[in-house]
Coordinates of N, CA and C in Angstrom, one line a residue:
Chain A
X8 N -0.7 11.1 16.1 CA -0.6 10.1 15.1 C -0.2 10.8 13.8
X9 N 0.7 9.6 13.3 CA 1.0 10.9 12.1 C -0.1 10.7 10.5
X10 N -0.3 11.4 9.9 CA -1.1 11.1 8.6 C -0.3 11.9 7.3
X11 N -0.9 11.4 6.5 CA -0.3 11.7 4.9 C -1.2 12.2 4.4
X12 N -1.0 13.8 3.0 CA -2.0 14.4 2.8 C -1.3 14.4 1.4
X13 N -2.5 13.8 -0.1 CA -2.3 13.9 -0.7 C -3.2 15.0 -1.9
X14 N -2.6 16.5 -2.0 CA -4.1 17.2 -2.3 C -4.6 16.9 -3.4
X15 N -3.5 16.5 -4.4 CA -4.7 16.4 -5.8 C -5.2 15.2 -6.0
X16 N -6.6 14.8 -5.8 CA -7.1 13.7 -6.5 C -6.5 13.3 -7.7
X17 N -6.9 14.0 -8.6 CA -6.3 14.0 -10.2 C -5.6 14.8 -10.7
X18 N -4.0 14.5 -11.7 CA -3.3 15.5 -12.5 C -3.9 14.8 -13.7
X19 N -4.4 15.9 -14.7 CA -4.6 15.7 -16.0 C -3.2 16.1 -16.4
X20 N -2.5 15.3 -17.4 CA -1.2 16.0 -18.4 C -1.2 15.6 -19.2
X21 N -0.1 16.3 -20.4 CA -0.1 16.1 -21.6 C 1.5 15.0 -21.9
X22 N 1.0 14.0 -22.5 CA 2.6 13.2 -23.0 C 3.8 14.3 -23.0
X23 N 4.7 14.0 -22.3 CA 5.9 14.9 -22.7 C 6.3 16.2 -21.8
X24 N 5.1 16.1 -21.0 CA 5.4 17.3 -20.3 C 5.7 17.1 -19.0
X25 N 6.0 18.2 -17.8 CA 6.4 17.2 -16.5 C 5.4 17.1 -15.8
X26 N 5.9 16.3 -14.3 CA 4.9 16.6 -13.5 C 5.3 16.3 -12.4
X27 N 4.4 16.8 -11.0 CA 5.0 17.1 -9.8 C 3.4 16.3 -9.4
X28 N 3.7 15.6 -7.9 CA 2.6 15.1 -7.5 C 3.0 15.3 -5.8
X29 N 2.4 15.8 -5.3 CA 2.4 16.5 -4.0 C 2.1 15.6 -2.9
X30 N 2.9 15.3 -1.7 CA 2.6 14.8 -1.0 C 3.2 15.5 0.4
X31 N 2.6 15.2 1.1 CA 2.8 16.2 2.9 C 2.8 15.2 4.2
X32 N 3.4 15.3 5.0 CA 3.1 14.3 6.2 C 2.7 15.0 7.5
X33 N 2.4 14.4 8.2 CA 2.8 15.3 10.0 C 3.1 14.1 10.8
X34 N 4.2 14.4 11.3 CA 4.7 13.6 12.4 C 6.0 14.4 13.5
X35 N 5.8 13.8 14.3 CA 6.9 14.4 15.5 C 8.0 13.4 15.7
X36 N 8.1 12.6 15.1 CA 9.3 11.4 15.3 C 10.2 11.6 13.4
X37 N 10.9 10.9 13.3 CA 11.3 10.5 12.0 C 10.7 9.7 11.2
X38 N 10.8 9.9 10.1 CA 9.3 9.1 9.5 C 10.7 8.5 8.1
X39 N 10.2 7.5 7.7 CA 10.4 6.5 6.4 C 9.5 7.4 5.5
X40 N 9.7 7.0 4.1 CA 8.6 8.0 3.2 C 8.5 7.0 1.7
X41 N 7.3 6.5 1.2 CA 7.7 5.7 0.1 C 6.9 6.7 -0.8
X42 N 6.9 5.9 -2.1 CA 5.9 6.3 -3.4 C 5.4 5.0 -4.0
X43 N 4.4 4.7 -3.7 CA 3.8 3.2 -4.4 C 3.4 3.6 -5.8
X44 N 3.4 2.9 -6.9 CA 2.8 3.0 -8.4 C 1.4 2.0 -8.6
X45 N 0.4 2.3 -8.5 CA -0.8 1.2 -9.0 C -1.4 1.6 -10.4
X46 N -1.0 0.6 -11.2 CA -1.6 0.2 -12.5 C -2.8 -0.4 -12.6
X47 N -3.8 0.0 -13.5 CA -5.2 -0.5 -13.1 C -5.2 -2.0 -13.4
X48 N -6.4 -2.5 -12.3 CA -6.1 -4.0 -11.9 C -4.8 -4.6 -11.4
X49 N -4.2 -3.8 -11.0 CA -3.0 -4.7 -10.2 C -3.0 -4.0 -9.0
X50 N -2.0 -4.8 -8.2 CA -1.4 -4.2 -6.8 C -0.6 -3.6 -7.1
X51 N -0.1 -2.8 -5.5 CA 0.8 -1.4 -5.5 C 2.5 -2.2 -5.7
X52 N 2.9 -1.0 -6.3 CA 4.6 -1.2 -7.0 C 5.8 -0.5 -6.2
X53 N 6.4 -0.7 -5.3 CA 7.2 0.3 -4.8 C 7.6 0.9 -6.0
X54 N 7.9 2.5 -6.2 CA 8.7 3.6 -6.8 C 9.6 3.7 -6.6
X55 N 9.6 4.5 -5.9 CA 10.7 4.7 -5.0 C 10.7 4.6 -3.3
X56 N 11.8 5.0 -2.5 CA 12.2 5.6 -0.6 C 12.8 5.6 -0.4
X57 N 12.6 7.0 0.6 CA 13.6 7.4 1.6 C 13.8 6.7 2.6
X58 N 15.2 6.3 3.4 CA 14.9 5.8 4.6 C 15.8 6.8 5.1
X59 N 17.3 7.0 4.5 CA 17.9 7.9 5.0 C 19.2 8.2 4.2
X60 N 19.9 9.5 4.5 CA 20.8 9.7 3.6 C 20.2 10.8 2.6
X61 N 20.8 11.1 1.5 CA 20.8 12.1 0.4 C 18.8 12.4 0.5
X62 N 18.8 13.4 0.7 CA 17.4 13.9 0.4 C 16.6 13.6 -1.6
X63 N 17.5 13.7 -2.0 CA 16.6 13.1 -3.5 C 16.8 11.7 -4.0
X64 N 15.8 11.5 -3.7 CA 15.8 9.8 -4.1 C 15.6 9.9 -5.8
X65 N 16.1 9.1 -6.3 CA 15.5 8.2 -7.9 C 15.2 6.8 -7.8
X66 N 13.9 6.7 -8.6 CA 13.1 5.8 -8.5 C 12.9 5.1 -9.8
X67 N 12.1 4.2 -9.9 CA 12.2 3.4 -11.4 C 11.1 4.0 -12.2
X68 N 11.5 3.9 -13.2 CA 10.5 4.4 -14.6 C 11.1 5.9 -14.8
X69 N 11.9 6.7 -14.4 CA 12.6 8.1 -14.3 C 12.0 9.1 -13.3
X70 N 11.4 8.6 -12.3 CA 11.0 8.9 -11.6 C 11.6 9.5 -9.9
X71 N 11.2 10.6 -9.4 CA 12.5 11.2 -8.4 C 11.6 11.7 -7.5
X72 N 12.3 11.6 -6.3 CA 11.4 12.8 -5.1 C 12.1 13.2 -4.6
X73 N 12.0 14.7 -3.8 CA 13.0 14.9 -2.8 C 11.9 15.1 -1.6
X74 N 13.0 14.5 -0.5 CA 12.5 14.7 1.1 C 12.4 16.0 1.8
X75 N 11.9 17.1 2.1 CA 12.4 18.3 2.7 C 11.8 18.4 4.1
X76 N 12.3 18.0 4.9 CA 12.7 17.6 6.1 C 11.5 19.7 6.9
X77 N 11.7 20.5 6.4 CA 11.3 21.6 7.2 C 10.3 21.5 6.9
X78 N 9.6 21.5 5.2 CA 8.4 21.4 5.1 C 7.6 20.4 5.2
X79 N 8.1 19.8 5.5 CA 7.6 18.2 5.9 C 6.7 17.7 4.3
X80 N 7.2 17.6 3.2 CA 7.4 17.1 2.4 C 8.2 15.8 1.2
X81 N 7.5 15.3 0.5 CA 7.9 14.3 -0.3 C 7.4 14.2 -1.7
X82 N 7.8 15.4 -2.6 CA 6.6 15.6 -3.8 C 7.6 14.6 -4.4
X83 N 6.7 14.1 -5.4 CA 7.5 13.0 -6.5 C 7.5 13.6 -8.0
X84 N 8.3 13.5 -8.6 CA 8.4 14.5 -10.2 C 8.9 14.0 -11.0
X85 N 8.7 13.9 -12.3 CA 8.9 13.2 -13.6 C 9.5 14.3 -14.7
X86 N 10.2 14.5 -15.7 CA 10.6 15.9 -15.9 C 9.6 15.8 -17.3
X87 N 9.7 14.2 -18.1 CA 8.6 13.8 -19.2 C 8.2 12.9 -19.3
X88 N 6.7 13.0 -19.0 CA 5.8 11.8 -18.9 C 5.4 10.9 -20.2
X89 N 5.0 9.6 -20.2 CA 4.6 9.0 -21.0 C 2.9 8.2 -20.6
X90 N 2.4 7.5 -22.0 CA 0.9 7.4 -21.5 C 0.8 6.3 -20.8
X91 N 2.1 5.5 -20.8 CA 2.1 4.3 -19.8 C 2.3 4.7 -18.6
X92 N 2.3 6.1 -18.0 CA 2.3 6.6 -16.6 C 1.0 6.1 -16.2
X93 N 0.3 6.6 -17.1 CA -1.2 6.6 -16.6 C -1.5 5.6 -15.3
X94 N -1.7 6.1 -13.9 CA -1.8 5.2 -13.0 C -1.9 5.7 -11.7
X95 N -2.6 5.3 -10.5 CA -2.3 6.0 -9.4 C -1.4 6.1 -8.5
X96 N -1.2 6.9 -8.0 CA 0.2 7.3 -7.1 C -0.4 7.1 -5.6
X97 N 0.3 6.8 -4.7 CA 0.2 6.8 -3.6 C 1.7 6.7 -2.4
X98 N 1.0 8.0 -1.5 CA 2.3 8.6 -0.6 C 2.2 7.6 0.3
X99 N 3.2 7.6 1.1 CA 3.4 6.6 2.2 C 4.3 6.9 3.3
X100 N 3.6 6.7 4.7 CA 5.0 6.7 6.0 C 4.7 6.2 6.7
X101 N 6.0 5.9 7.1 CA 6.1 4.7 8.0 C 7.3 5.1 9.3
X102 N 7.0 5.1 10.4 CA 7.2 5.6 11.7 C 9.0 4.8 11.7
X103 N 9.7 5.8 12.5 CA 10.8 5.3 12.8 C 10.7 4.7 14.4
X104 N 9.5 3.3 14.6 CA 9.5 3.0 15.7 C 10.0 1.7 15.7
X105 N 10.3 0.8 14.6 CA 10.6 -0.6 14.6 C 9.9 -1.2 14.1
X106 N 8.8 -0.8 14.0 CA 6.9 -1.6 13.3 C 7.2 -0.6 12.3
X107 N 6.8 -2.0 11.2 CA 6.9 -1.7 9.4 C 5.4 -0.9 8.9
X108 N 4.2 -0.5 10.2 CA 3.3 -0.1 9.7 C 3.6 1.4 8.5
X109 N 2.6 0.9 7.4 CA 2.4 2.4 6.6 C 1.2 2.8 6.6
X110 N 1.1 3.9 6.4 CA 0.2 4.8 6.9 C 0.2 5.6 5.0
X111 N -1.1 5.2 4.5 CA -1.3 5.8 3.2 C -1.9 7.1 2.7
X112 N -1.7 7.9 2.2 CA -2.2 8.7 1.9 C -3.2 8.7 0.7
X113 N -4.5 9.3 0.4 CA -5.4 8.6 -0.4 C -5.5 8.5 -1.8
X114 N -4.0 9.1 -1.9 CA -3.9 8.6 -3.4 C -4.4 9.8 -5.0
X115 N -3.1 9.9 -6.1 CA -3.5 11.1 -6.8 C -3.1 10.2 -7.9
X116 N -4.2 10.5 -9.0 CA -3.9 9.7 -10.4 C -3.7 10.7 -11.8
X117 N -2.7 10.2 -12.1 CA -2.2 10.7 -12.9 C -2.4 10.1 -14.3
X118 N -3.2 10.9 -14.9 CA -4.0 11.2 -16.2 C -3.0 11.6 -17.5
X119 N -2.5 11.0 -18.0 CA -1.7 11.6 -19.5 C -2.3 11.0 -20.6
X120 N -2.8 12.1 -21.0 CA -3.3 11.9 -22.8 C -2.1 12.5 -24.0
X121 N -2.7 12.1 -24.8 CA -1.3 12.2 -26.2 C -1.5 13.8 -26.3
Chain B
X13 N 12.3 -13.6 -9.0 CA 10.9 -12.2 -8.7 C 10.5 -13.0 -7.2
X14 N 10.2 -11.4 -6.5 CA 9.2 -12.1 -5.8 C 7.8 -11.5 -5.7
X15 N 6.7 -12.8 -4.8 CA 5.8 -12.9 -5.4 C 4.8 -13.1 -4.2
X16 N 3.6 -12.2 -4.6 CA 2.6 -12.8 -3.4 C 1.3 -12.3 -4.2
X17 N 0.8 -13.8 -3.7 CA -0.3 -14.1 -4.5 C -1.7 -14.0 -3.5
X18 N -3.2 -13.7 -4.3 CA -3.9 -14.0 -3.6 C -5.1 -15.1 -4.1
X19 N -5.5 -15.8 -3.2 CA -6.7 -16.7 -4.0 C -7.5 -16.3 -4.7
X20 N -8.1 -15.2 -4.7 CA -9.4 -15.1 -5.5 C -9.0 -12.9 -6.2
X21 N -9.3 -13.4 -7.6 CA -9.5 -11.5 -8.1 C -10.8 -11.1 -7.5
X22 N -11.7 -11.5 -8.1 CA -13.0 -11.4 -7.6 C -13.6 -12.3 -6.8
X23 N -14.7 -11.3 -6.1 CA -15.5 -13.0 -4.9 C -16.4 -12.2 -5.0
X24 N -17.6 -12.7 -5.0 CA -19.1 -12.2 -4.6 C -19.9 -13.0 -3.6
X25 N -20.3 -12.4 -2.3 CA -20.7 -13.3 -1.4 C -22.2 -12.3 -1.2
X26 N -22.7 -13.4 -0.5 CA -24.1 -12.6 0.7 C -23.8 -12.0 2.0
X27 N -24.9 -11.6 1.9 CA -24.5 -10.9 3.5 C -25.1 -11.9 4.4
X28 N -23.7 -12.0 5.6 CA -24.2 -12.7 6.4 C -22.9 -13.8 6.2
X29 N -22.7 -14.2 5.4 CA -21.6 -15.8 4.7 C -20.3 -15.4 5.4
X30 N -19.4 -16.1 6.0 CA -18.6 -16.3 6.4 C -17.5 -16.1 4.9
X31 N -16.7 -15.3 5.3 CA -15.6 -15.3 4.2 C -14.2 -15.5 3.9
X32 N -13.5 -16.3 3.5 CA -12.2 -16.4 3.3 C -11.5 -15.9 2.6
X33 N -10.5 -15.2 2.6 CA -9.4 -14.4 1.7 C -7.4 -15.3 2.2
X34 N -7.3 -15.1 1.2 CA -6.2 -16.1 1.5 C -5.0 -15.5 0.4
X35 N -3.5 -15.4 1.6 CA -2.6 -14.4 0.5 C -1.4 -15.5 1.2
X36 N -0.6 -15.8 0.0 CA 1.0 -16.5 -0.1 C 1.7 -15.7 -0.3
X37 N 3.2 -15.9 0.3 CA 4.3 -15.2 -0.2 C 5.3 -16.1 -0.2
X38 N 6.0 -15.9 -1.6 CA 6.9 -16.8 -1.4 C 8.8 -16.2 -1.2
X39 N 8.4 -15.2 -0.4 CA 10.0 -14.7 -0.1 C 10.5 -14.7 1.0
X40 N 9.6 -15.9 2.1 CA 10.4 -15.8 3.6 C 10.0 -14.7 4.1
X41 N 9.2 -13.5 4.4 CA 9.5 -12.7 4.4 C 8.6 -13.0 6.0
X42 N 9.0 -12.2 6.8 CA 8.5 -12.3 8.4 C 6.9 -11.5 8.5
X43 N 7.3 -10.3 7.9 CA 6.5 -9.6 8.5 C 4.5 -9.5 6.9
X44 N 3.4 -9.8 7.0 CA 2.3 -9.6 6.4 C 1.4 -8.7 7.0
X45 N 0.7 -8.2 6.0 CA -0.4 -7.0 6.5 C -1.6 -7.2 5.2
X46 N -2.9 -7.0 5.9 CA -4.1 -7.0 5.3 C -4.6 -5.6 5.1
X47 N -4.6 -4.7 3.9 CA -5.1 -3.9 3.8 C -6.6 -4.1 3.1
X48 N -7.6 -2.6 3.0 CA -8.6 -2.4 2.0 C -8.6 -1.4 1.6
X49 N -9.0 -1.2 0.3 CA -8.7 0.3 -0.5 C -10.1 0.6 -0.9
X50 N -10.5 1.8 -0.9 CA -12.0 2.7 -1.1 C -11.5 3.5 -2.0
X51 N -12.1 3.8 -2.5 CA -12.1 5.3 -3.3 C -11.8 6.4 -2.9
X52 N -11.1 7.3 -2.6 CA -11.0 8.6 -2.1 C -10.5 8.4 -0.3
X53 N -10.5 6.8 0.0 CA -9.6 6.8 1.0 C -8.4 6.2 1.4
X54 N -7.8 6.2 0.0 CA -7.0 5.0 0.1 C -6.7 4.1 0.9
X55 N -5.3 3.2 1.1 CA -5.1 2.3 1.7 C -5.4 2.3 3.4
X56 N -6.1 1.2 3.8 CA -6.3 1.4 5.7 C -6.1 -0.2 5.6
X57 N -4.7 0.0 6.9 CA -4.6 -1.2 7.3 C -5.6 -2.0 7.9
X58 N -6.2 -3.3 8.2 CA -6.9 -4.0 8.6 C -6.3 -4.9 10.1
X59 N -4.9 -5.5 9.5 CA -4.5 -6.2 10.4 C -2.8 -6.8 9.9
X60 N -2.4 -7.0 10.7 CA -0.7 -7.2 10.1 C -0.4 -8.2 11.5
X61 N 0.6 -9.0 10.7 CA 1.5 -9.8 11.5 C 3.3 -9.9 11.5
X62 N 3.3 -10.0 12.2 CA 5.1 -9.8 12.3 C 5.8 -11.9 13.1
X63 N 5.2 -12.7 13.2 CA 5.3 -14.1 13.0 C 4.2 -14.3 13.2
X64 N 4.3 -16.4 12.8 CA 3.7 -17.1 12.8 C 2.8 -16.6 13.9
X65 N 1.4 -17.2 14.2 CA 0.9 -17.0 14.8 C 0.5 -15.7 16.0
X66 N 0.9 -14.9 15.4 CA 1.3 -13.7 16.0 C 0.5 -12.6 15.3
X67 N -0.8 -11.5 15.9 CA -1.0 -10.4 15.2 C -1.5 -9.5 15.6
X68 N -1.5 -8.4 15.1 CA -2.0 -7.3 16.0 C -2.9 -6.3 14.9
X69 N -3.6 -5.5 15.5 CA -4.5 -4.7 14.8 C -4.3 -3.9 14.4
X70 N -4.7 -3.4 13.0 CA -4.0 -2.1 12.3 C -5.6 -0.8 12.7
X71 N -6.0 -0.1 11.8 CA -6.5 1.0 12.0 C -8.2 0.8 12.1
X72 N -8.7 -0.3 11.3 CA -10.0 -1.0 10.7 C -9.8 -2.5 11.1
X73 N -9.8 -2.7 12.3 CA -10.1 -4.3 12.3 C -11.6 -4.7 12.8
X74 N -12.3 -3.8 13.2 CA -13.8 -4.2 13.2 C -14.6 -5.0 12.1
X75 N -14.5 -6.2 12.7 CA -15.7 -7.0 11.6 C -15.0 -8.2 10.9
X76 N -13.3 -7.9 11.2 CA -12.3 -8.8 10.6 C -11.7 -9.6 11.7
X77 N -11.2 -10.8 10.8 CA -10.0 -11.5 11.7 C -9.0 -12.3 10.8
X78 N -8.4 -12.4 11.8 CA -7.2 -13.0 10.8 C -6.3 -14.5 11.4
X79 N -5.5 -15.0 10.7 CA -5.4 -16.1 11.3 C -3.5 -16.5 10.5
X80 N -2.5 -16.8 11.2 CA -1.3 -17.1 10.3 C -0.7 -18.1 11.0
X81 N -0.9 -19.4 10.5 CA -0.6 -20.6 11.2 C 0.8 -21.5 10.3
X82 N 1.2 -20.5 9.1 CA 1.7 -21.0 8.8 C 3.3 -19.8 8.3
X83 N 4.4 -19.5 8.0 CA 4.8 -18.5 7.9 C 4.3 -17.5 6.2
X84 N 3.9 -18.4 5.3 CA 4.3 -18.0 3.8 C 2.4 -17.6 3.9
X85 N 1.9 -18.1 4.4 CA 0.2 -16.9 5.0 C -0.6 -17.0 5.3
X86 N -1.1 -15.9 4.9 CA -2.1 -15.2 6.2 C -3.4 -15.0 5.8
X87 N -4.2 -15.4 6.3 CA -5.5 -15.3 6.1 C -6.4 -14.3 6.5
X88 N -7.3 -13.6 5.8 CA -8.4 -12.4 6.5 C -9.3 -13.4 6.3
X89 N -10.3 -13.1 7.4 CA -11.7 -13.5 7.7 C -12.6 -12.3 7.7
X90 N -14.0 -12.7 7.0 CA -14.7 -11.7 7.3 C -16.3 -12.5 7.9
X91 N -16.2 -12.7 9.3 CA -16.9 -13.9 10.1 C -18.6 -13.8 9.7
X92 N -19.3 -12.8 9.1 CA -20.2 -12.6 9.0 C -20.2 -11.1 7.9
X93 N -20.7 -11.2 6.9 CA -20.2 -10.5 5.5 C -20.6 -9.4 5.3
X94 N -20.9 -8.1 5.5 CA -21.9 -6.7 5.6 C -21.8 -6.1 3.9
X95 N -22.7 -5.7 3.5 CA -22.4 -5.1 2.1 C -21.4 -3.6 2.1
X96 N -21.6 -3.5 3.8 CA -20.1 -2.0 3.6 C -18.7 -2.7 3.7
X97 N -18.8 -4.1 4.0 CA -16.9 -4.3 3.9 C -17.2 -4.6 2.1
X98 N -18.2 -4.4 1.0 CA -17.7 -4.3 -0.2 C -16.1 -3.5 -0.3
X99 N -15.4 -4.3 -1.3 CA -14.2 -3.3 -1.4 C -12.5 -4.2 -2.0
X100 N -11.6 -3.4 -2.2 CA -10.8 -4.5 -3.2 C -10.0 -4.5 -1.7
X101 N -9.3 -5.6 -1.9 CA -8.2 -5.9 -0.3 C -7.0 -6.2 -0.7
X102 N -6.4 -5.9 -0.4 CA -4.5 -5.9 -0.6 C -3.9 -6.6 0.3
X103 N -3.0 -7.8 0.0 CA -2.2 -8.4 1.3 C -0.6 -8.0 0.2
X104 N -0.3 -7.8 1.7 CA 1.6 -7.2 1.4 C 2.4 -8.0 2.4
X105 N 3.5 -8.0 1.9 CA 4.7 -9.0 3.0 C 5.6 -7.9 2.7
X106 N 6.5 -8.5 3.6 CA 8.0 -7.4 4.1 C 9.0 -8.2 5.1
X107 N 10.1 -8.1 4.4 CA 11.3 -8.4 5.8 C 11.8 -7.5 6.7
X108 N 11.6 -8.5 7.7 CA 12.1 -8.1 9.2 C 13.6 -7.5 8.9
X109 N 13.9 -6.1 8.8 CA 15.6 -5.6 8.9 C 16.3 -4.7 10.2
X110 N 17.4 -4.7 10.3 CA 18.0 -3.8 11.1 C 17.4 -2.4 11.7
X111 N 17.4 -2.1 9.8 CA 16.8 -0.7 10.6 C 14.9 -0.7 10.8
X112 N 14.4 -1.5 10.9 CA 12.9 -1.9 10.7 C 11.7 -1.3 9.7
X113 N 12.1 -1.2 8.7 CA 11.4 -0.7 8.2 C 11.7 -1.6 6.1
X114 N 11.1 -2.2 5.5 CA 11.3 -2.4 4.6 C 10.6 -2.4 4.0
X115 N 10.7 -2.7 2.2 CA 9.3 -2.4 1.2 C 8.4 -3.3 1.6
X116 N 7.1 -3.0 1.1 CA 6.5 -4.1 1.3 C 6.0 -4.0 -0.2
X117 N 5.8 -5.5 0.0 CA 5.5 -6.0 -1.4 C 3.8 -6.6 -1.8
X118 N 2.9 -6.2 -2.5 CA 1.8 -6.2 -2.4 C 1.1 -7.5 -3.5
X119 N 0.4 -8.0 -3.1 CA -0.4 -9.2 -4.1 C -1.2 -8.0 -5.4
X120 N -1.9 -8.7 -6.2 CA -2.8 -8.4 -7.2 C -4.1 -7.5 -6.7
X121 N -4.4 -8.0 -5.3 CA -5.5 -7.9 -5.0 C -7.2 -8.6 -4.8
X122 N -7.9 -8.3 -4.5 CA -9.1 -9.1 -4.3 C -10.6 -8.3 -4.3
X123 N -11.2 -8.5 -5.3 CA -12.6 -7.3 -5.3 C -13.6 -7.9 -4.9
X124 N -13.6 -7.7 -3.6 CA -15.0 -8.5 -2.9 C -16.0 -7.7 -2.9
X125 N -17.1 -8.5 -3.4 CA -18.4 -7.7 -3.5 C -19.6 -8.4 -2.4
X126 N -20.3 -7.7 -1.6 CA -21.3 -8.5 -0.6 C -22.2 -8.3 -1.0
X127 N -23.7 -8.7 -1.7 CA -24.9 -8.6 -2.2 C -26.0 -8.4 -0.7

């Protein structure tokens, strides 16, 4: 089965500076790869995804990941953040078997103070 | 825009009470799924449907049911209410595509609390 491993609970950062938010999968098939955005009290926002094609995706709000297929990777990176980031992140995959199931990873929140 | 709604932000029930959760979408969209989110475990699917009347179980469907009689939604049940399914629930829709896989698009949410 495949799972999503997301290590940081929390990035604290500073307005303006960048950030990288890590995400990992394991699977033995081809996998779909999203990045959901949750703002507190709301539901999840697609970001960005891969389905296929060019390994670096861009996503909304200036937001980007690239795919790396060896390390079985999907980090997502901002080069400067603002405090409207403030929100949690969540990795995502979904099986190249025909079923739209996602499979979440548990999620890293990203903390920007001024 | 599209848009999927859920009946209730908050619910506070007893343990024991029969519960209704109830999620619209208004984009056509074929395929719905019931998630619940915990703290430090993120999203676990509950139950997902791909048509009308049609569903199958995701990773946590103990204690749940679900019911989609109509295409635009889908209902979670929670037949008898435990204070551990406390927790916020997410319903998401998605269209059916070629290559099978599409966004899914997620409601507001719902923070049920069991006393």
């Amino acid at each position: 089965a495949q799972s999503v491993t997301q290590l940081d609970s929390q990035v604290p950062v500073f307005e303006e500076a960048p950030v990288e938010l890590r995400c990992n999968y394991s699977s033995s098939v081809s996998v779909y790869l999203f990045w959901y955005v949750q703002y507190p009290n709301q539901g999840l926002q697609l970001l960005l995804k891969y389905l296929s094609g060019s390994t670096l995706v861009k996503g909304i709000n200036g937001f980007e990941a690239e795919f790396n297929k060896s390390q079985t990777s999907f980090h997502l990176r901002k080069p400067s953040v603002h405090i409207s980031d403030t929100a949690e992140y969540f990795c995502a995959v979904s099986l190249d078997t025909g079923f739209q199931k996602l499979v979440f990873g548990t999620g890293t929140r990203l903390l920007v103070s001024p | 825009d599209v848009k999927v709604t859920q009946s209730s932000r908050y619910l506070v029930k007893r343990t024991g009470e029969k519960v209704f959760l109830e999620c619209v979408q208004d984009m056509d969209h074929e395929n719905m799924f019931w998630y619940r989110q915990d703290p430090g475990l993120g999203l676990r699917l509950i139950y997902f449907s791909y048509d009308v009347k049609m569903k199958e179980k995701g990773d946590i469907p103990e204690g749940y049911s679900v019911s989609r009689e109509k295409k635009e939604r889908f209902s979670l049940i929670l037949e008898s209410a435990s204070t551990n399914q406390t927790s916020m629930y997410l319903c998401a829709s998605s269209s059916q595509t070629p290559m099978g896989v599409d966004t899914q698009y997620f409601g507001p949410g719902t923070r049920l609390t069991v006393l």
